[in-house]
Short mmCIF file of C-alpha atoms in Angstrom, two decimals:
data_model
loop_
_atom_site.label_atom_id
_atom_site.label_comp_id
_atom_site.label_asym_id
_atom_site.label_seq_id
_atom_site.Cartn_x
_atom_site.Cartn_y
_atom_site.Cartn_z
CA MET A 1 -28.87 52.22 275.13
CA ARG A 2 -26.31 53.18 277.46
CA THR A 3 -27.12 53.44 281.08
CA VAL A 4 -25.40 54.65 284.25
CA SER A 5 -23.01 52.16 285.73
CA GLY A 6 -22.85 50.87 289.19
CA PRO A 7 -25.73 50.78 291.85
CA THR A 8 -28.67 52.86 291.34
CA ASP A 9 -30.77 52.03 294.53
CA HIS A 10 -31.20 55.70 295.70
CA VAL A 11 -31.45 58.42 293.14
CA VAL A 12 -31.48 62.10 293.91
CA VAL A 13 -33.31 64.31 291.34
CA VAL A 14 -32.41 67.95 291.39
CA GLY A 15 -35.45 70.15 290.65
CA ALA A 16 -39.24 69.50 290.84
CA GLY A 17 -40.34 70.91 287.45
CA LEU A 18 -42.16 68.82 285.04
CA SER A 19 -39.04 66.86 283.96
CA GLY A 20 -37.87 66.16 287.39
CA LEU A 21 -41.17 65.05 288.59
CA ALA A 22 -41.72 62.81 285.38
CA ALA A 23 -38.18 61.29 285.97
CA ALA A 24 -39.07 60.68 289.67
CA LEU A 25 -42.33 58.90 289.01
CA HIS A 26 -40.76 56.53 286.42
CA LEU A 27 -37.76 55.80 288.84
CA LEU A 28 -40.16 55.08 291.60
CA GLY A 29 -42.16 52.92 289.39
CA ALA A 30 -38.85 50.81 288.66
CA GLY A 31 -38.36 50.30 292.37
CA ARG A 32 -35.82 53.01 293.18
CA ARG A 33 -35.80 55.02 296.17
CA VAL A 34 -36.24 58.68 295.26
CA THR A 35 -35.30 62.04 296.77
CA VAL A 36 -36.38 65.21 294.93
CA VAL A 37 -34.53 68.46 295.90
CA GLU A 38 -36.11 71.70 294.95
CA ARG A 39 -34.94 75.24 295.64
CA ASP A 40 -38.41 76.83 295.65
CA ALA A 41 -41.16 76.22 298.28
CA GLY A 42 -43.07 73.95 296.11
CA PRO A 43 -43.32 71.92 292.82
CA GLY A 44 -43.64 73.39 289.24
CA GLY A 45 -40.22 74.83 288.13
CA ARG A 46 -40.89 76.80 284.94
CA ALA A 47 -44.59 75.81 285.44
CA GLY A 48 -45.00 77.48 288.84
CA ARG A 49 -47.57 79.49 290.56
CA VAL A 50 -47.65 82.89 292.18
CA GLU A 51 -50.50 84.54 294.26
CA LEU A 52 -51.09 88.10 293.03
CA GLY A 53 -53.68 89.85 295.20
CA GLY A 54 -56.31 87.01 295.10
CA TYR A 55 -55.29 85.95 291.63
CA ARG A 56 -53.58 82.67 291.03
CA VAL A 57 -51.09 82.92 288.44
CA ASP A 58 -49.49 80.31 286.33
CA THR A 59 -45.82 81.45 285.52
CA GLY A 60 -45.11 79.26 282.81
CA PRO A 61 -46.54 77.26 280.07
CA THR A 62 -50.38 77.74 279.36
CA VAL A 63 -51.12 75.16 276.77
CA LEU A 64 -51.42 71.52 277.55
CA THR A 65 -51.19 69.07 274.63
CA MET A 66 -50.55 65.14 274.57
CA PRO A 67 -51.75 64.62 278.06
CA HIS A 68 -51.18 60.81 277.62
CA LEU A 69 -47.36 61.52 278.23
CA ALA A 70 -47.93 62.86 281.59
CA ASP A 71 -50.30 60.06 282.34
CA GLU A 72 -47.46 57.49 281.51
CA ALA A 73 -45.66 58.95 284.63
CA PHE A 74 -48.44 58.47 286.89
CA ALA A 75 -48.98 55.01 285.52
CA ALA A 76 -45.63 54.08 286.47
CA VAL A 77 -46.65 54.25 290.10
CA GLY A 78 -50.12 52.72 289.46
CA ASP A 79 -51.74 56.22 289.53
CA SER A 80 -53.67 58.23 286.93
CA LEU A 81 -53.54 61.81 285.76
CA TYR A 82 -57.23 61.71 285.04
CA ARG A 83 -57.99 60.70 288.62
CA ARG A 84 -55.91 63.39 290.02
CA VAL A 85 -56.59 66.37 287.54
CA GLU A 86 -59.79 67.46 285.67
CA LEU A 87 -58.83 68.01 282.09
CA ILE A 88 -61.00 70.18 280.17
CA PRO A 89 -60.81 69.86 276.21
CA LEU A 90 -60.73 73.29 274.60
CA HIS A 91 -63.01 74.04 271.71
CA PRO A 92 -61.77 75.88 269.83
CA ALA A 93 -58.18 75.11 270.85
CA TYR A 94 -57.17 78.66 269.67
CA ARG A 95 -58.88 81.70 268.22
CA ALA A 96 -56.83 83.32 265.49
CA LEU A 97 -57.29 87.07 265.04
CA PHE A 98 -55.63 88.75 262.07
CA ALA A 99 -54.76 92.30 261.27
CA ASP A 100 -57.29 92.72 258.39
CA GLY A 101 -59.99 92.03 261.00
CA SER A 102 -60.79 88.31 259.95
CA ARG A 103 -61.07 85.64 262.76
CA LEU A 104 -60.47 81.98 262.58
CA ASP A 105 -61.36 79.46 265.39
CA VAL A 106 -58.76 76.71 265.42
CA HIS A 107 -60.49 73.34 266.06
CA THR A 108 -58.64 69.91 266.60
CA ASP A 109 -61.61 68.05 265.34
CA GLY A 110 -61.19 67.47 261.47
CA ASP A 111 -64.85 67.96 260.50
CA ALA A 112 -65.17 71.06 262.64
CA MET A 113 -61.96 72.66 261.50
CA GLU A 114 -62.84 71.65 257.76
CA ALA A 115 -65.96 73.63 257.93
CA GLU A 116 -64.31 76.61 259.70
CA VAL A 117 -61.57 76.67 257.09
CA ARG A 118 -64.29 76.39 254.32
CA ARG A 119 -66.14 79.56 255.92
CA PHE A 120 -62.92 81.47 256.34
CA ALA A 121 -61.23 80.71 252.88
CA GLY A 122 -63.19 78.62 250.65
CA GLY A 123 -63.57 75.00 249.47
CA ALA A 124 -60.12 74.82 247.80
CA GLU A 125 -58.35 75.71 251.16
CA ALA A 126 -60.56 73.33 253.05
CA GLU A 127 -59.61 70.38 250.91
CA GLY A 128 -55.92 71.74 251.40
CA TYR A 129 -56.44 71.53 255.08
CA ARG A 130 -57.61 67.85 254.92
CA ARG A 131 -54.55 66.97 252.96
CA LEU A 132 -52.36 68.91 255.53
CA ARG A 133 -54.08 67.04 258.56
CA ARG A 134 -53.22 63.63 256.88
CA TRP A 135 -49.55 64.84 256.34
CA LEU A 136 -49.15 66.11 259.85
CA GLU A 137 -50.40 62.76 261.21
CA ARG A 138 -47.96 60.95 258.98
CA VAL A 139 -45.03 63.20 260.13
CA TYR A 140 -46.02 62.58 263.70
CA ARG A 141 -45.98 58.84 263.35
CA ALA A 142 -42.77 58.83 261.48
CA GLN A 143 -40.85 60.88 264.21
CA MET A 144 -42.36 60.06 267.68
CA ARG A 145 -40.90 56.76 268.45
CA ARG A 146 -37.49 56.85 266.62
CA PHE A 147 -36.75 60.59 266.92
CA ILE A 148 -38.59 62.12 269.88
CA ASP A 149 -39.16 59.40 272.37
CA THR A 150 -35.74 57.83 272.39
CA ASN A 151 -32.46 58.15 273.88
CA PHE A 152 -29.46 58.72 271.39
CA ASP A 153 -26.04 57.28 271.84
CA SER A 154 -25.07 57.87 268.24
CA PRO A 155 -26.09 59.85 265.00
CA PHE A 156 -26.21 56.39 263.36
CA GLN A 157 -29.43 55.59 265.39
CA LEU A 158 -31.08 57.93 262.88
CA LEU A 159 -30.47 55.41 260.14
CA THR A 160 -33.91 53.62 260.51
CA PRO A 161 -36.84 53.01 258.11
CA ASP A 162 -38.59 55.94 259.68
CA LEU A 163 -35.89 58.22 258.60
CA ALA A 164 -36.67 57.23 255.04
CA ARG A 165 -40.35 57.80 255.68
CA LEU A 166 -39.74 61.17 257.01
CA ALA A 167 -37.70 62.28 254.10
CA ALA A 168 -40.14 60.80 251.77
CA LEU A 169 -42.75 63.22 253.63
CA GLY A 170 -40.49 66.20 252.94
CA GLY A 171 -39.52 66.39 256.64
CA PHE A 172 -36.00 67.69 255.67
CA GLY A 173 -37.35 70.56 253.65
CA ARG A 174 -38.45 73.83 255.05
CA LEU A 175 -41.45 74.37 257.07
CA ASP A 176 -43.21 77.37 255.48
CA PRO A 177 -42.90 76.24 251.79
CA ARG A 178 -44.25 72.66 252.87
CA ILE A 179 -47.28 74.15 254.59
CA GLY A 180 -47.62 76.22 251.33
CA GLY A 181 -47.81 73.30 249.52
CA PHE A 182 -51.30 72.57 251.10
CA LEU A 183 -52.66 76.07 251.96
CA SER A 184 -52.29 79.24 249.72
CA ASP A 185 -53.94 81.53 252.13
CA PRO A 186 -50.99 83.31 254.03
CA ARG A 187 -53.28 83.73 257.23
CA LEU A 188 -53.83 79.76 257.36
CA ARG A 189 -50.19 79.24 256.70
CA ARG A 190 -49.39 81.23 259.89
CA VAL A 191 -51.78 79.13 262.04
CA PHE A 192 -49.94 76.00 261.07
CA SER A 193 -46.28 77.40 261.33
CA PHE A 194 -46.05 79.89 264.03
CA GLN A 195 -45.30 77.22 266.48
CA SER A 196 -41.65 76.85 265.20
CA LEU A 197 -40.82 80.00 267.00
CA TYR A 198 -41.07 78.46 270.27
CA ALA A 199 -38.47 75.96 268.87
CA GLY A 200 -36.38 78.84 268.25
CA VAL A 201 -36.42 78.73 264.50
CA ALA A 202 -38.43 80.97 262.06
CA PRO A 203 -40.78 78.95 259.74
CA ALA A 204 -38.86 79.92 256.54
CA ARG A 205 -35.63 78.18 258.03
CA ALA A 206 -37.27 75.54 260.13
CA LEU A 207 -37.05 72.09 259.02
CA ALA A 208 -40.58 70.57 258.09
CA ALA A 209 -40.19 67.95 260.49
CA TYR A 210 -41.03 70.48 263.14
CA ALA A 211 -44.55 70.40 261.81
CA VAL A 212 -44.90 67.71 264.53
CA ILE A 213 -45.52 70.77 267.02
CA ALA A 214 -48.46 71.93 264.79
CA TYR A 215 -49.79 68.35 264.94
CA MET A 216 -49.86 68.52 268.74
CA ASP A 217 -51.36 71.94 268.88
CA THR A 218 -53.99 71.58 265.92
CA VAL A 219 -54.72 67.89 265.57
CA ALA A 220 -54.03 65.90 268.82
CA GLY A 221 -56.03 68.21 271.01
CA VAL A 222 -55.40 71.11 273.72
CA TRP A 223 -56.64 70.76 277.19
CA PHE A 224 -56.75 73.04 280.41
CA PRO A 225 -56.24 71.40 283.64
CA LYS A 226 -58.86 72.85 286.23
CA GLY A 227 -56.93 74.82 288.75
CA GLY A 228 -54.45 76.19 286.11
CA MET A 229 -51.37 74.46 284.62
CA TYR A 230 -49.92 74.33 288.07
CA ALA A 231 -52.38 71.56 288.82
CA LEU A 232 -50.20 69.24 286.75
CA PRO A 233 -46.94 69.50 288.75
CA ARG A 234 -48.76 69.78 291.89
CA ALA A 235 -50.59 66.30 291.25
CA MET A 236 -47.21 64.85 289.92
CA ALA A 237 -45.64 65.86 293.26
CA ASP A 238 -48.44 64.56 295.23
CA ALA A 239 -48.29 61.09 293.46
CA ALA A 240 -44.62 60.81 293.93
CA ALA A 241 -44.86 61.56 297.69
CA GLY A 242 -47.70 58.82 297.87
CA ALA A 243 -45.36 56.45 295.93
CA GLY A 244 -42.62 56.97 298.61
CA ALA A 245 -40.55 59.71 297.31
CA ARG A 246 -38.90 62.21 299.91
CA LEU A 247 -39.72 65.80 298.56
CA CYS A 248 -37.38 68.45 299.86
CA TRP A 249 -38.68 72.04 299.32
CA SER A 250 -36.82 75.32 299.62
CA SER A 251 -33.49 73.25 299.30
CA GLU A 252 -30.97 74.81 297.09
CA VAL A 253 -28.01 72.56 295.99
CA SER A 254 -24.64 74.20 296.79
CA ALA A 255 -22.34 71.43 295.53
CA LEU A 256 -22.00 67.90 294.53
CA GLU A 257 -19.53 65.52 296.30
CA ARG A 258 -17.58 63.58 293.78
CA GLY A 259 -15.07 60.62 293.86
CA ALA A 260 -13.85 58.16 291.52
CA GLY A 261 -15.73 59.52 288.34
CA ARG A 262 -19.17 59.41 290.36
CA VAL A 263 -21.33 61.90 292.24
CA ARG A 264 -21.46 60.41 295.84
CA ALA A 265 -23.66 63.13 297.52
CA VAL A 266 -25.51 66.36 297.10
CA ARG A 267 -24.85 69.16 299.48
CA LEU A 268 -27.58 71.68 300.19
CA ALA A 269 -27.10 75.34 301.13
CA SER A 270 -28.48 74.43 304.60
CA GLY A 271 -25.53 72.17 305.16
CA GLU A 272 -27.47 68.92 304.80
CA ARG A 273 -25.55 66.09 302.96
CA ILE A 274 -27.74 63.75 300.82
CA PRO A 275 -26.02 60.55 299.74
CA CYS A 276 -26.89 59.11 296.32
CA ASP A 277 -26.20 56.19 293.93
CA ALA A 278 -27.37 58.12 290.94
CA LEU A 279 -28.22 61.81 290.16
CA VAL A 280 -30.70 63.44 287.81
CA LEU A 281 -30.03 67.22 287.26
CA THR A 282 -32.91 69.26 285.72
CA PRO A 283 -31.75 72.83 286.03
CA ASP A 284 -31.01 74.84 283.02
CA LEU A 285 -27.69 73.70 281.34
CA PRO A 286 -25.57 76.56 282.60
CA VAL A 287 -26.57 75.71 286.38
CA ALA A 288 -26.15 71.96 285.75
CA HIS A 289 -22.65 72.42 284.28
CA ARG A 290 -21.59 74.87 287.12
CA LEU A 291 -22.47 72.17 289.53
CA LEU A 292 -20.69 69.63 287.63
CA GLY A 293 -17.60 71.81 287.30
CA ARG A 294 -17.37 71.74 283.51
CA ALA A 295 -19.41 72.06 280.34
CA PRO A 296 -18.92 69.79 277.37
CA ARG A 297 -16.99 71.07 274.43
CA ARG A 298 -18.92 71.68 271.25
CA PRO A 299 -17.60 72.78 267.75
CA VAL A 300 -19.80 75.82 267.91
CA PRO A 301 -21.46 77.61 270.78
CA LEU A 302 -24.98 76.63 271.75
CA ARG A 303 -27.69 78.84 270.14
CA HIS A 304 -30.87 79.91 272.21
CA SER A 305 -34.30 80.32 271.22
CA PRO A 306 -35.88 83.94 271.32
CA SER A 307 -37.19 84.91 274.78
CA ALA A 308 -40.61 86.44 275.67
CA VAL A 309 -42.07 89.24 277.67
CA VAL A 310 -45.10 88.02 279.57
CA LEU A 311 -47.75 90.40 281.16
CA HIS A 312 -49.94 88.73 283.76
CA ALA A 313 -52.80 90.97 284.27
CA GLY A 314 -55.59 90.67 286.83
CA THR A 315 -58.64 92.82 285.49
CA ASP A 316 -62.12 93.90 286.50
CA ARG A 317 -63.64 93.03 282.83
CA THR A 318 -62.86 90.91 280.04
CA TRP A 319 -63.46 91.07 276.42
CA PRO A 320 -65.95 88.81 274.59
CA HIS A 321 -63.91 88.22 271.44
CA LEU A 322 -61.16 86.52 273.35
CA ALA A 323 -61.16 82.71 273.50
CA HIS A 324 -59.26 80.72 276.27
CA HIS A 325 -56.32 80.93 273.85
CA THR A 326 -56.13 83.83 271.45
CA LEU A 327 -53.41 84.40 268.85
CA SER A 328 -53.39 87.98 267.85
CA PHE A 329 -51.38 88.25 264.67
CA GLY A 330 -49.79 91.51 263.56
CA GLY A 331 -49.64 92.35 259.90
CA ALA A 332 -45.85 91.75 259.46
CA TRP A 333 -44.68 88.28 259.34
CA GLU A 334 -41.24 87.61 257.91
CA ARG A 335 -40.13 90.97 259.37
CA THR A 336 -40.97 89.91 262.76
CA PHE A 337 -38.90 86.72 262.69
CA ASP A 338 -36.00 88.66 261.40
CA GLU A 339 -36.25 91.12 264.21
CA LEU A 340 -36.50 88.34 266.75
CA THR A 341 -33.90 85.92 265.52
CA ARG A 342 -31.37 88.18 263.67
CA ALA A 343 -31.58 91.80 264.14
CA GLY A 344 -32.13 91.48 267.76
CA ARG A 345 -35.00 94.10 267.92
CA LEU A 346 -38.29 94.20 269.37
CA MET A 347 -41.19 93.31 267.14
CA SER A 348 -42.31 96.42 265.42
CA ASP A 349 -45.82 94.78 264.56
CA PRO A 350 -46.14 92.08 267.32
CA SER A 351 -47.91 88.87 267.26
CA LEU A 352 -49.20 87.88 270.67
CA LEU A 353 -50.61 84.95 272.63
CA ILE A 354 -53.32 86.02 274.94
CA THR A 355 -54.49 83.34 277.41
CA ARG A 356 -57.60 83.77 279.73
CA PRO A 357 -57.61 80.82 282.14
CA THR A 358 -60.67 82.13 283.94
CA THR A 359 -62.62 81.16 280.81
CA HIS A 360 -62.76 77.65 282.20
CA ASP A 361 -61.98 78.19 285.88
CA PRO A 362 -63.34 81.40 287.30
CA SER A 363 -61.88 80.51 290.81
CA LEU A 364 -58.54 81.54 289.57
CA ALA A 365 -59.53 85.17 290.20
CA PRO A 366 -61.56 86.93 292.70
CA ASP A 367 -65.33 86.86 292.20
CA GLY A 368 -66.35 88.93 289.01
CA ARG A 369 -62.66 89.37 287.98
CA HIS A 370 -60.68 87.90 285.15
CA LEU A 371 -57.07 86.87 284.56
CA HIS A 372 -55.14 87.41 281.42
CA TYR A 373 -51.87 86.17 280.31
CA VAL A 374 -50.08 88.07 277.41
CA LEU A 375 -47.01 86.61 275.85
CA ALA A 376 -44.92 88.79 273.36
CA PRO A 377 -42.01 87.02 271.82
CA CYS A 378 -38.84 89.21 271.98
CA PRO A 379 -35.03 88.60 271.25
CA ASN A 380 -33.00 86.88 273.77
CA THR A 381 -30.21 88.66 275.60
CA THR A 382 -27.44 87.48 273.32
CA THR A 383 -29.00 88.96 270.13
CA GLY A 384 -31.13 91.67 271.77
CA PRO A 385 -31.08 94.04 274.90
CA SER A 386 -29.20 92.64 277.72
CA ALA A 387 -30.76 91.67 281.02
CA GLU A 388 -29.62 94.98 282.47
CA GLY A 389 -31.13 96.71 279.69
CA TRP A 390 -34.38 95.25 280.24
CA ARG A 391 -34.45 96.62 283.72
CA GLU A 392 -35.01 100.18 282.06
CA LEU A 393 -36.71 98.91 279.00
CA GLY A 394 -39.26 96.71 280.74
CA PRO A 395 -41.72 99.48 281.98
CA ARG A 396 -41.77 101.29 278.60
CA TYR A 397 -42.44 98.05 276.86
CA ARG A 398 -45.38 97.31 279.34
CA ASP A 399 -46.91 100.66 278.33
CA SER A 400 -46.46 100.03 274.64
CA LEU A 401 -47.98 96.53 275.11
CA ARG A 402 -51.01 97.95 277.06
CA ALA A 403 -51.60 100.55 274.06
CA GLU A 404 -51.30 97.71 271.45
CA LEU A 405 -53.82 95.49 273.21
CA GLU A 406 -56.38 98.50 273.23
CA ARG A 407 -55.59 99.05 269.58
CA ARG A 408 -56.68 95.25 269.06
CA GLY A 409 -60.00 95.56 270.68
CA LEU A 410 -59.38 95.32 274.36
CA ASP A 411 -60.70 98.66 275.04
CA GLY A 412 -60.09 100.14 278.53
CA PHE A 413 -57.44 97.53 279.24
CA GLY A 414 -55.30 99.76 280.99
CA ASP A 415 -57.76 101.20 283.19
CA SER A 416 -59.16 97.64 284.00
CA LEU A 417 -55.97 96.53 285.61
CA GLU A 418 -56.09 95.61 289.37
CA GLU A 419 -52.98 93.49 289.52
CA GLU A 420 -50.13 92.96 287.19
CA LEU A 421 -46.84 91.31 286.84
CA LEU A 422 -44.50 91.85 284.09
CA VAL A 423 -41.90 89.14 283.47
CA THR A 424 -38.87 90.16 281.15
CA PRO A 425 -35.63 88.45 279.92
CA ALA A 426 -34.02 90.28 283.04
CA ASP A 427 -36.18 87.85 285.17
CA TRP A 428 -35.65 84.89 283.20
CA THR A 429 -31.87 85.52 283.51
CA ALA A 430 -32.12 85.86 287.33
CA GLN A 431 -33.93 82.43 287.24
CA GLY A 432 -30.75 81.00 285.72
CA HIS A 433 -32.04 80.51 282.19
CA ALA A 434 -29.33 80.98 279.55
CA ALA A 435 -29.58 84.06 277.33
CA GLY A 436 -32.57 85.14 279.23
CA SER A 437 -34.86 82.66 277.53
CA PRO A 438 -37.28 80.28 279.10
CA PHE A 439 -37.35 78.39 275.83
CA SER A 440 -33.60 77.23 276.24
CA VAL A 441 -31.56 76.00 273.32
CA SER A 442 -33.04 76.29 269.84
CA HIS A 443 -33.86 73.45 267.59
CA THR A 444 -31.56 73.92 264.84
CA PHE A 445 -30.68 70.82 262.93
CA ALA A 446 -27.29 70.88 264.76
CA GLN A 447 -29.06 71.10 268.20
CA THR A 448 -31.78 68.46 267.66
CA GLY A 449 -31.89 64.63 268.18
CA PRO A 450 -28.35 63.09 268.65
CA PHE A 451 -26.88 66.54 268.11
CA ARG A 452 -28.67 68.04 271.08
CA PRO A 453 -26.79 68.31 274.41
CA ARG A 454 -26.87 64.69 275.55
CA ASN A 455 -28.57 63.51 278.69
CA LEU A 456 -25.49 61.42 279.77
CA VAL A 457 -22.64 63.35 281.31
CA ARG A 458 -19.08 62.55 280.46
CA GLY A 459 -16.69 62.14 283.37
CA ALA A 460 -19.55 61.62 285.83
CA GLU A 461 -20.73 58.11 285.30
CA ASN A 462 -23.89 58.10 287.30
CA VAL A 463 -25.31 61.55 286.32
CA VAL A 464 -28.13 62.27 283.83
CA LEU A 465 -29.57 65.37 282.64
CA ALA A 466 -33.38 66.10 282.08
CA GLY A 467 -35.32 69.24 281.04
CA CYS A 468 -35.67 71.31 277.88
CA GLY A 469 -32.03 72.11 277.34
CA THR A 470 -31.40 68.32 276.63
CA THR A 471 -33.14 65.58 274.71
CA PRO A 472 -35.65 65.67 273.14
CA GLY A 473 -36.35 69.41 273.57
CA VAL A 474 -38.67 72.29 274.45
CA GLY A 475 -42.23 72.13 275.28
CA VAL A 476 -44.47 70.52 277.90
CA PRO A 477 -44.90 67.09 276.08
CA THR A 478 -41.08 66.83 275.27
CA VAL A 479 -39.93 67.88 278.68
CA LEU A 480 -42.14 65.13 280.15
CA LEU A 481 -40.42 62.71 277.88
CA SER A 482 -37.02 63.98 278.98
CA GLY A 483 -37.69 62.94 282.54
CA LYS A 484 -38.92 59.52 281.22
CA LEU A 485 -35.76 59.18 279.08
CA ALA A 486 -33.42 60.16 282.04
CA ALA A 487 -35.08 57.53 284.12
CA ALA A 488 -34.54 55.04 281.48
CA ARG A 489 -30.85 55.85 281.52
CA VAL A 490 -30.78 54.90 285.24
CA THR A 491 -32.95 51.81 285.12
CA GLY A 492 -32.47 50.56 281.74
CA ALA A 493 -36.06 50.10 281.13
CA ARG A 494 -38.05 51.69 278.26
CA ARG A 495 -41.78 51.77 278.48
CA ALA A 496 -43.70 51.62 275.18
CA PRO A 497 -45.39 54.90 274.25
CA SER A 498 -49.14 55.10 274.92
CA SER A 499 -51.56 55.65 272.17
CA PRO A 500 -52.89 59.25 272.16
CA SER A 501 -56.26 58.14 270.81
CA ALA A 502 -56.47 55.37 273.42
CA VAL A 503 -56.21 57.87 276.39
CA ALA A 504 -57.54 61.13 275.14
CA GLY A 505 -61.05 60.23 276.39
CA GLY A 506 -59.74 60.28 279.85
CA GLY A 507 -59.12 63.99 279.59
CA ARG A 508 -62.77 64.47 278.84
#
């Protein structure tokens, strides 16, 4: 594995999101002196927090899987995720509601899910689920160490026995037909394939290898941190400070001071100069490239994932048919993905993720009130409406989203609103996210593994990238790994991956 050259005693990490904090903890554990510089007033990055009239709102991801990957970062400094954060296992992990009125609770326990599938779709589908579960576990084992939790220096690193295992499992076929080989019910197939959308690829075109995301969601377990998802970056920042890191809040980087092929110092907008031996950059790729003064050449431009509109709603009531996470599927499926990824149109029959964090932590809202997070996928600003267009479109889409929620059984949703915050691609663009998408670069084959933007920077021998735009990719587990992999580029160390089964009990 290639590492940065020269001294690495003092490392500056730009960005206190999950990737930056993971990098900081792994670097501290390897004996480096670490300074974390963050433009916001506190940690989190995409996984931030806003106060909304007494409601404490998570601004980013709402689903936590694979918590052992976060615990690896805490363990690097002799700390523990499970000591700092109370993790609540979710049963069910999701509730799926379908346009025909049917309902499926998605359990990560195999026996419970088999019984639920039997109730929902019969014995043949229950047996298909069992075979699918075994396949998902094998796909995960074939990928994790060699293709996900690894630093690539060359595509030739793919040539391992695990590549043959993945090929034998059908990992290089298409996801939707592969899932269909186990399940014939189209509703069940959606539950195990919709996750590819957040990797930026429709299930019909995604590689079957991306079923590893379904493994994380439907087999490995889903947790909720007490205090909301923001509890995770807050605890990581506290652990880093306790291990000796200097944390600089409200400190925006204005320039990098360079010399002889290295970054010598980071300059802040305040005028402060912070010398460094090595630098970890975690902002979105366009921001990182702007600071570096150049973007790497690629044969074809990067393609970005679809974006999302998020409605944060503080309400005076809730609806009993909602679980902590509810997937509300529209009747359309293939058309929806075509609208999002090709036609650049808003979903005509939307599928929505509705999260109610007050299900397990009422303290996130005022007494007797409830917090709902409604995510509606939408085209990014390259294929769909521009960021400027969303400034006019946003209020109209909010109204249509409210109406759609009421049609789907959230009676009186509009009247229940006490506080609301609408986030659109215009807001993601203002935060520096390319193509107005919080999901960054899509996971097409040409943008995955060794073909994804590298975390080493040509022409800057002591700079490493981390975050969802670089390896291994998008999502909380992979972003945590990106910080670990960035730290390994600095230190040359590689910690053995933890076993999920060995640590999952700590989340309970």
